PDB file of C-alpha atoms in Angstrom:
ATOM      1  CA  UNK D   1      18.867   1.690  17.310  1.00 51.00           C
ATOM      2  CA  UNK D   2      20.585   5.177  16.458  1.00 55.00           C
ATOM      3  CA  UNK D   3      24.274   4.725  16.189  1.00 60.00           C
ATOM      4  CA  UNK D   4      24.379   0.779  16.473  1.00 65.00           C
ATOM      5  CA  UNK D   5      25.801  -1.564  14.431  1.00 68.00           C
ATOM      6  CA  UNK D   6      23.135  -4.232  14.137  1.00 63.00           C
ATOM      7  CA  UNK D   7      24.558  -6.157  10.891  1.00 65.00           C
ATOM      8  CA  UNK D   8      25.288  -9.232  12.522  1.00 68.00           C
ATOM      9  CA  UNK D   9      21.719  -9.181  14.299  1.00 61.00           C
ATOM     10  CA  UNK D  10      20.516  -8.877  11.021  1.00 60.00           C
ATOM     11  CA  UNK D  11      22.669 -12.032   9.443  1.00 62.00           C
ATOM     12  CA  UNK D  12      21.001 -14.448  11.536  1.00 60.00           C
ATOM     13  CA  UNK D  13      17.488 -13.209  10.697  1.00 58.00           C
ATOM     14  CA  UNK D  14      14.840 -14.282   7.959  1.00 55.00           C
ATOM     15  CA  UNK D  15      13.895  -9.904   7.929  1.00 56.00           C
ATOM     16  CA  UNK D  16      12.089  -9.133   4.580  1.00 60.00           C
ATOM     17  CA  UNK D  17      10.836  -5.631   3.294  1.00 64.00           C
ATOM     18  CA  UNK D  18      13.329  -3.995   3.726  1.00 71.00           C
ATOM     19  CA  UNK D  19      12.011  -1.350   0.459  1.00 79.00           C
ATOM     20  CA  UNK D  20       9.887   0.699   3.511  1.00 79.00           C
ATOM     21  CA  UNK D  21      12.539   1.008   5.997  1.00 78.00           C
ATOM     22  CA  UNK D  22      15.508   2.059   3.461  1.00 80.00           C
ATOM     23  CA  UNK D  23      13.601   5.182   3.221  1.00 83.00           C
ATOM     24  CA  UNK D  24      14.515   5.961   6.983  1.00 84.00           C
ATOM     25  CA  UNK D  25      18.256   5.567   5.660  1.00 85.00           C
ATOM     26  CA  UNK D  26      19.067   9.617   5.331  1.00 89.00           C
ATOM     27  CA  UNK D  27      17.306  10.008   9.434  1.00 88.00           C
ATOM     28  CA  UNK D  28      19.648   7.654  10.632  1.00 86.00           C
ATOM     29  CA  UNK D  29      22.385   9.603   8.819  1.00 89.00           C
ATOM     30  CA  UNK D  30      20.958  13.023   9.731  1.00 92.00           C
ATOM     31  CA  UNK D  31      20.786  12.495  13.965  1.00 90.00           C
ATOM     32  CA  UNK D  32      21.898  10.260  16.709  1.00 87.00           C
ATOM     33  CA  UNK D  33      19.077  10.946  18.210  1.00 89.00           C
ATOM     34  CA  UNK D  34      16.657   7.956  19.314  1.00 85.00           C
ATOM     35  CA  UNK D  35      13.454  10.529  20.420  1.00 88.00           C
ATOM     36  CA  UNK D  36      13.687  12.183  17.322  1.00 89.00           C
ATOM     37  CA  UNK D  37      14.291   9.205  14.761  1.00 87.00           C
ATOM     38  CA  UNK D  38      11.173   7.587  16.982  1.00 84.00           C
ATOM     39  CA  UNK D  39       9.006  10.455  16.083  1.00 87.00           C
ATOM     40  CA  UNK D  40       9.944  10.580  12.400  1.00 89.00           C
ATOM     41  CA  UNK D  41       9.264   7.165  11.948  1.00 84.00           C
ATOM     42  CA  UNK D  42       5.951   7.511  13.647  1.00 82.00           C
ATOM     43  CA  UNK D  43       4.869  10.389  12.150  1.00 86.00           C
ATOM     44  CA  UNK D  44       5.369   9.150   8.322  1.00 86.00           C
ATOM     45  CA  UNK D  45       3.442   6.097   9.566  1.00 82.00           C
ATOM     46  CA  UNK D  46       0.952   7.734  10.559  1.00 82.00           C
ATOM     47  CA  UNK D  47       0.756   9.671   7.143  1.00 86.00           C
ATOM     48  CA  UNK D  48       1.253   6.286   5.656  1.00 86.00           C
ATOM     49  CA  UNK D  49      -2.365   5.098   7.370  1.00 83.00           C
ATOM     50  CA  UNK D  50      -3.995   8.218   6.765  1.00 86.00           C
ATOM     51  CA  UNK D  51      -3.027   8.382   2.770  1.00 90.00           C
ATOM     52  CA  UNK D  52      -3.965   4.507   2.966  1.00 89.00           C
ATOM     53  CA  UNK D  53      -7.988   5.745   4.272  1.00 89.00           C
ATOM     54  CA  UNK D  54      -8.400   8.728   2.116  1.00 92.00           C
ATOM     55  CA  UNK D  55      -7.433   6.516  -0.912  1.00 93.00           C
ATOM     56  CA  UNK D  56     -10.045   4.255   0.148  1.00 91.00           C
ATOM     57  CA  UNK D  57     -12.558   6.592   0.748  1.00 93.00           C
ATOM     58  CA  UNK D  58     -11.652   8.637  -2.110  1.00 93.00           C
ATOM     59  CA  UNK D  59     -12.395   5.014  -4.232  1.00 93.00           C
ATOM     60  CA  UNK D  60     -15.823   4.511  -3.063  1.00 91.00           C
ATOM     61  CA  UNK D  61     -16.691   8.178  -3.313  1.00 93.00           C
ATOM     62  CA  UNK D  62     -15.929   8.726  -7.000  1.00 92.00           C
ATOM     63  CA  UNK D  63     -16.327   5.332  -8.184  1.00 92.00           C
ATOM     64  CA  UNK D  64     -18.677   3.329  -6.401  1.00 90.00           C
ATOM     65  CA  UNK D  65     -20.361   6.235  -5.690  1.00 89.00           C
ATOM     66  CA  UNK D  66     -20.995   5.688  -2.362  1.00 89.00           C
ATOM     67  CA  UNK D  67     -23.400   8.924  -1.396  1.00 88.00           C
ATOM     68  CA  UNK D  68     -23.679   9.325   1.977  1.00 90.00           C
ATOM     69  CA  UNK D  69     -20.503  10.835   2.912  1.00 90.00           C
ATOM     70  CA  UNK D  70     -20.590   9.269   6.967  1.00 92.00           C
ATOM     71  CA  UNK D  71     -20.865   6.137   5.042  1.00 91.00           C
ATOM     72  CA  UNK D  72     -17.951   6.793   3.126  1.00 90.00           C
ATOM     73  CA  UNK D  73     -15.730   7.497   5.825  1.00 90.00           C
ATOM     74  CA  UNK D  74     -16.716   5.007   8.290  1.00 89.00           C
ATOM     75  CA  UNK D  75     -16.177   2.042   4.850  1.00 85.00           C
ATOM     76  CA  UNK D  76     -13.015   3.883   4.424  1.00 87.00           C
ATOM     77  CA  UNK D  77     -12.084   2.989   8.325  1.00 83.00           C
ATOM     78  CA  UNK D  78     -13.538  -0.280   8.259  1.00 81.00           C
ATOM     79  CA  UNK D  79     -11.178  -1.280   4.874  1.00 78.00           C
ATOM     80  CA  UNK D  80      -8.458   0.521   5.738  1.00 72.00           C
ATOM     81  CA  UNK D  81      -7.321  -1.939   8.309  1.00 66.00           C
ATOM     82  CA  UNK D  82      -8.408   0.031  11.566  1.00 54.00           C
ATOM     83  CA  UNK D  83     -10.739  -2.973  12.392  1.00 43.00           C
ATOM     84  CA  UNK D  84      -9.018  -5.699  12.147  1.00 46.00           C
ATOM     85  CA  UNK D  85      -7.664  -7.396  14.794  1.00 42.00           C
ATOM     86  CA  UNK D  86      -3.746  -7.526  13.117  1.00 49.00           C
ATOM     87  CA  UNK D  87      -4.449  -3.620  12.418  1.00 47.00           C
ATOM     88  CA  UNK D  88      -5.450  -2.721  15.993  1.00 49.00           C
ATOM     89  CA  UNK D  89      -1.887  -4.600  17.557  1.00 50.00           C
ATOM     90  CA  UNK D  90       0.417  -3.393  14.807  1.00 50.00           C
ATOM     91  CA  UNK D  91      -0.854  -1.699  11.556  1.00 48.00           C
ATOM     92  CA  UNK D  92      -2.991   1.500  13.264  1.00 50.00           C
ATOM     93  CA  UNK D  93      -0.398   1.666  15.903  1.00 53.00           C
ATOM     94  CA  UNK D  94       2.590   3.637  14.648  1.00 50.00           C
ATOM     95  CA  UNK D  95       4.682   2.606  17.680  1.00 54.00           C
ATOM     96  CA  UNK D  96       4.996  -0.383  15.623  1.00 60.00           C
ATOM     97  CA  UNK D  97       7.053  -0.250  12.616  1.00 66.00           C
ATOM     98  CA  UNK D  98       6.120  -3.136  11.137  1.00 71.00           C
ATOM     99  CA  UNK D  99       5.408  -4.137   7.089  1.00 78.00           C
ATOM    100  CA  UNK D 100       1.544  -4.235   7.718  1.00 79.00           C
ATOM    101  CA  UNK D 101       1.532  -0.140   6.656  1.00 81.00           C
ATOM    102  CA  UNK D 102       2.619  -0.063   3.415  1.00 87.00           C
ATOM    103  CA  UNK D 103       1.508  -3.624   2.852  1.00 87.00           C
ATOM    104  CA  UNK D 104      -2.027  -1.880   3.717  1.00 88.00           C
ATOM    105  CA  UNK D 105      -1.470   0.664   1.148  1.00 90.00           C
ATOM    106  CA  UNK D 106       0.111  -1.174  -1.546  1.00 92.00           C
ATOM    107  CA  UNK D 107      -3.470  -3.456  -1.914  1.00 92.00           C
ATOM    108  CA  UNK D 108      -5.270  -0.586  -1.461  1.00 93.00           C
ATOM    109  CA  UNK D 109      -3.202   1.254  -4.367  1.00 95.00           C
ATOM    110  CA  UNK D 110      -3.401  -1.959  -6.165  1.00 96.00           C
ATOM    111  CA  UNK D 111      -7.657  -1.588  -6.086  1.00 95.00           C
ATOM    112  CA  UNK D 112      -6.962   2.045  -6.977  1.00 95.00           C
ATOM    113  CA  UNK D 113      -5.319   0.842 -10.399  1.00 95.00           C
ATOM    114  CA  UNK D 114      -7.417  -1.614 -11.134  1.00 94.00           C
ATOM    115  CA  UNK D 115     -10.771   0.714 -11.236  1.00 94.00           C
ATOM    116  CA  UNK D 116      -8.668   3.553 -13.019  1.00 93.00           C
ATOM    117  CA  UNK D 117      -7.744   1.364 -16.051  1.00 91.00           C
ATOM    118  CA  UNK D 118     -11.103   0.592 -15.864  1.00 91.00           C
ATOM    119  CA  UNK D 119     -12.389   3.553 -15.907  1.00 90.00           C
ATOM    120  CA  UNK D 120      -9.538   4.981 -18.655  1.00 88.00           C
ATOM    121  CA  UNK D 121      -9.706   1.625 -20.698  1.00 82.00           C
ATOM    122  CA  UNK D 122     -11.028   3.695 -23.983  1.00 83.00           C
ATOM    123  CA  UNK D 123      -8.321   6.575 -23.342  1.00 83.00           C
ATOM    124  CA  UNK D 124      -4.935   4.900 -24.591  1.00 81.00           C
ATOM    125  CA  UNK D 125      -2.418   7.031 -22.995  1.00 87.00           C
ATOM    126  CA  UNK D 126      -4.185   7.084 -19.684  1.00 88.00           C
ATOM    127  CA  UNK D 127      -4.734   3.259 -20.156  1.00 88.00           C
ATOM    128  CA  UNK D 128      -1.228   2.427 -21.052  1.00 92.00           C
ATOM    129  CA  UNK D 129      -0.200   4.911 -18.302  1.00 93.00           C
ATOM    130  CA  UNK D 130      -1.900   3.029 -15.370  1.00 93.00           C
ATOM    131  CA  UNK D 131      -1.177  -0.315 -16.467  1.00 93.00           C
ATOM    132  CA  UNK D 132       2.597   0.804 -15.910  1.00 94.00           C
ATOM    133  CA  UNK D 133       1.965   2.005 -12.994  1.00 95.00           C
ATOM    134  CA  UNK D 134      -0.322  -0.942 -11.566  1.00 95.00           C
ATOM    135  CA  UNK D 135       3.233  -3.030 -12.568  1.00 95.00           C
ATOM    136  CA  UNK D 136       5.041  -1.166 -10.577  1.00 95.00           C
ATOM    137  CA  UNK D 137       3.171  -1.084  -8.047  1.00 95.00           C
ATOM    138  CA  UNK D 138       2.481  -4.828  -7.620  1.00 95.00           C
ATOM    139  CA  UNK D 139       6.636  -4.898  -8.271  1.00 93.00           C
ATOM    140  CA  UNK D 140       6.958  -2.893  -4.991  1.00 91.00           C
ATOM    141  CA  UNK D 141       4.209  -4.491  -3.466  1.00 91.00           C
ATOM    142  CA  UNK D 142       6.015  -8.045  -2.961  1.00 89.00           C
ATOM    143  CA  UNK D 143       9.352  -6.086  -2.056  1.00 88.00           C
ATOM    144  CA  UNK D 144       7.430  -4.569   1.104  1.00 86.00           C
ATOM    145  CA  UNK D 145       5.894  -7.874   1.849  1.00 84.00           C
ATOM    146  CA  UNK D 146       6.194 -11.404   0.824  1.00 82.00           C
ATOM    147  CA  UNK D 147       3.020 -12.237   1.268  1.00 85.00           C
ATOM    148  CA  UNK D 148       1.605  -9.346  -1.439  1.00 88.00           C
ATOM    149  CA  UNK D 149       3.090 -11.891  -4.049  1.00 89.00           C
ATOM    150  CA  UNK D 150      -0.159 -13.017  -3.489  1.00 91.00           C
ATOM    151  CA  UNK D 151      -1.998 -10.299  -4.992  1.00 93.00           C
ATOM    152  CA  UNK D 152      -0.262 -10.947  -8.955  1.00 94.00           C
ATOM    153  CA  UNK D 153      -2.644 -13.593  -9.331  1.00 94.00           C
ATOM    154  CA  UNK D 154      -5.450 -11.889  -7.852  1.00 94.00           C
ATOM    155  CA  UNK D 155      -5.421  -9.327 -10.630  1.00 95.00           C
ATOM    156  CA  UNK D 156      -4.295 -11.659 -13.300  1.00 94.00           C
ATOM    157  CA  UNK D 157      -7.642 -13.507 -12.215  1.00 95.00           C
ATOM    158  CA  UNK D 158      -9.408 -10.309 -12.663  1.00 94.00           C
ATOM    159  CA  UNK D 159      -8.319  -9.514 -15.622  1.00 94.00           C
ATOM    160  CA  UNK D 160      -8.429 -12.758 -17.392  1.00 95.00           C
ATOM    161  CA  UNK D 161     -12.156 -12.584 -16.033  1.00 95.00           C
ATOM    162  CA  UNK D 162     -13.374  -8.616 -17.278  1.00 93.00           C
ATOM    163  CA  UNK D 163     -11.441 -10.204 -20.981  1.00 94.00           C
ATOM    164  CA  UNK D 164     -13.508 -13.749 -20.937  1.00 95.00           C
ATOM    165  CA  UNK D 165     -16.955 -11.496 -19.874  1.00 94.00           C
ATOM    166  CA  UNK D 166     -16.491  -8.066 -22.116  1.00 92.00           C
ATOM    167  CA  UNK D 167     -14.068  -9.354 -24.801  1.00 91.00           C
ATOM    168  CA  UNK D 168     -12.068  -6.140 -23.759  1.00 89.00           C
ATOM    169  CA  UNK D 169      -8.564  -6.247 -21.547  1.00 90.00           C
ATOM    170  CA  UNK D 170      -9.348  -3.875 -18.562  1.00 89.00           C
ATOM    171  CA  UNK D 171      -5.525  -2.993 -18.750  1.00 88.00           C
ATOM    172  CA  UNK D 172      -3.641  -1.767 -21.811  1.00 85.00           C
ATOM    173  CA  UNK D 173      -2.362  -4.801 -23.702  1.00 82.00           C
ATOM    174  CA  UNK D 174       0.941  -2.985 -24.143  1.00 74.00           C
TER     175      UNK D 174
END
């Protein structure tokens, strides 16, 4: 791929998320190099998968309170895709540079959100502070992957839901 113009390839393409793989931009500006571009790319999505289980785990330690720590980590495996049968072609595999990674992450930062404003729904800077953030995030979300536009009306769902049970907005009502 290094040193190739592939814009007309590209043309005649339906290609979407591009958001994860502008951030290999400055690589392909910084070497010609194939082996080492390969290795970047598989190293950050590798990091990418491992940030995507220790937010998971880190989730049902401190607020499901999960005890056993095995258990922890072996949940945080099971939901962080490593199981599935998608994950073990493509998403675990970072010889495949595919949107499944950060689409992995982005629900799993989504869930994150979700239980912080819950958590900080009394503290109105925090509050306010995560809701932004759980925007943004469900912004970038559907620029990484289509298919995470599905998640908007997940967590309008939940939302609407925690308000029509508690009489209380589990996000800030900015």
């Amino acid at each position: 791929l290094s040193g190739r113009d592939w814009g007309d390839l590209i043309h005649q393409t339906a290609y979407y998320g591009q958001v994860y793989y502008v951030l290999f931009t400055p690589l392909f500006w910084l070497t010609k190099n194939p082996y080492v571009i390969y290795y970047v790319i598989c190293f950050v999505n590798i990091g990418v998968i491992g940030l995507t289980s220790v937010l998971v785990y880190h989730i049902f330690v401190k607020y499901i309170n999960v005890a056993d720590k095995r258990i922890a980590v072996a949940l945080a495996l099971l939901s962080s895709g490593y199981c599935t049968n998608e994950s073990y072609y493509y998403s675990d595999n970072p010889a495949y540079f595919m949107n499944e990674v950060p689409a992995l992450l982005a629900v799993w930062l989504t869930v994150f959100l979700i239980v912080k404003c819950y958590f900080n729904r009394m503290d109105g800077k925090r509050s306010i502070g995560h809701t932004i953030l759980l925007v943004f995030v469900l912004c970038w979300a559907v620029l990484v992957h289509s298919r995470l536009l599905a998640i908007w009306p997940v967590v309008g769902c939940v939302v609407l839901l925690y308000f029509l049970i508690k009489r209380r907005w589990i996000v800030h009502p900015i």
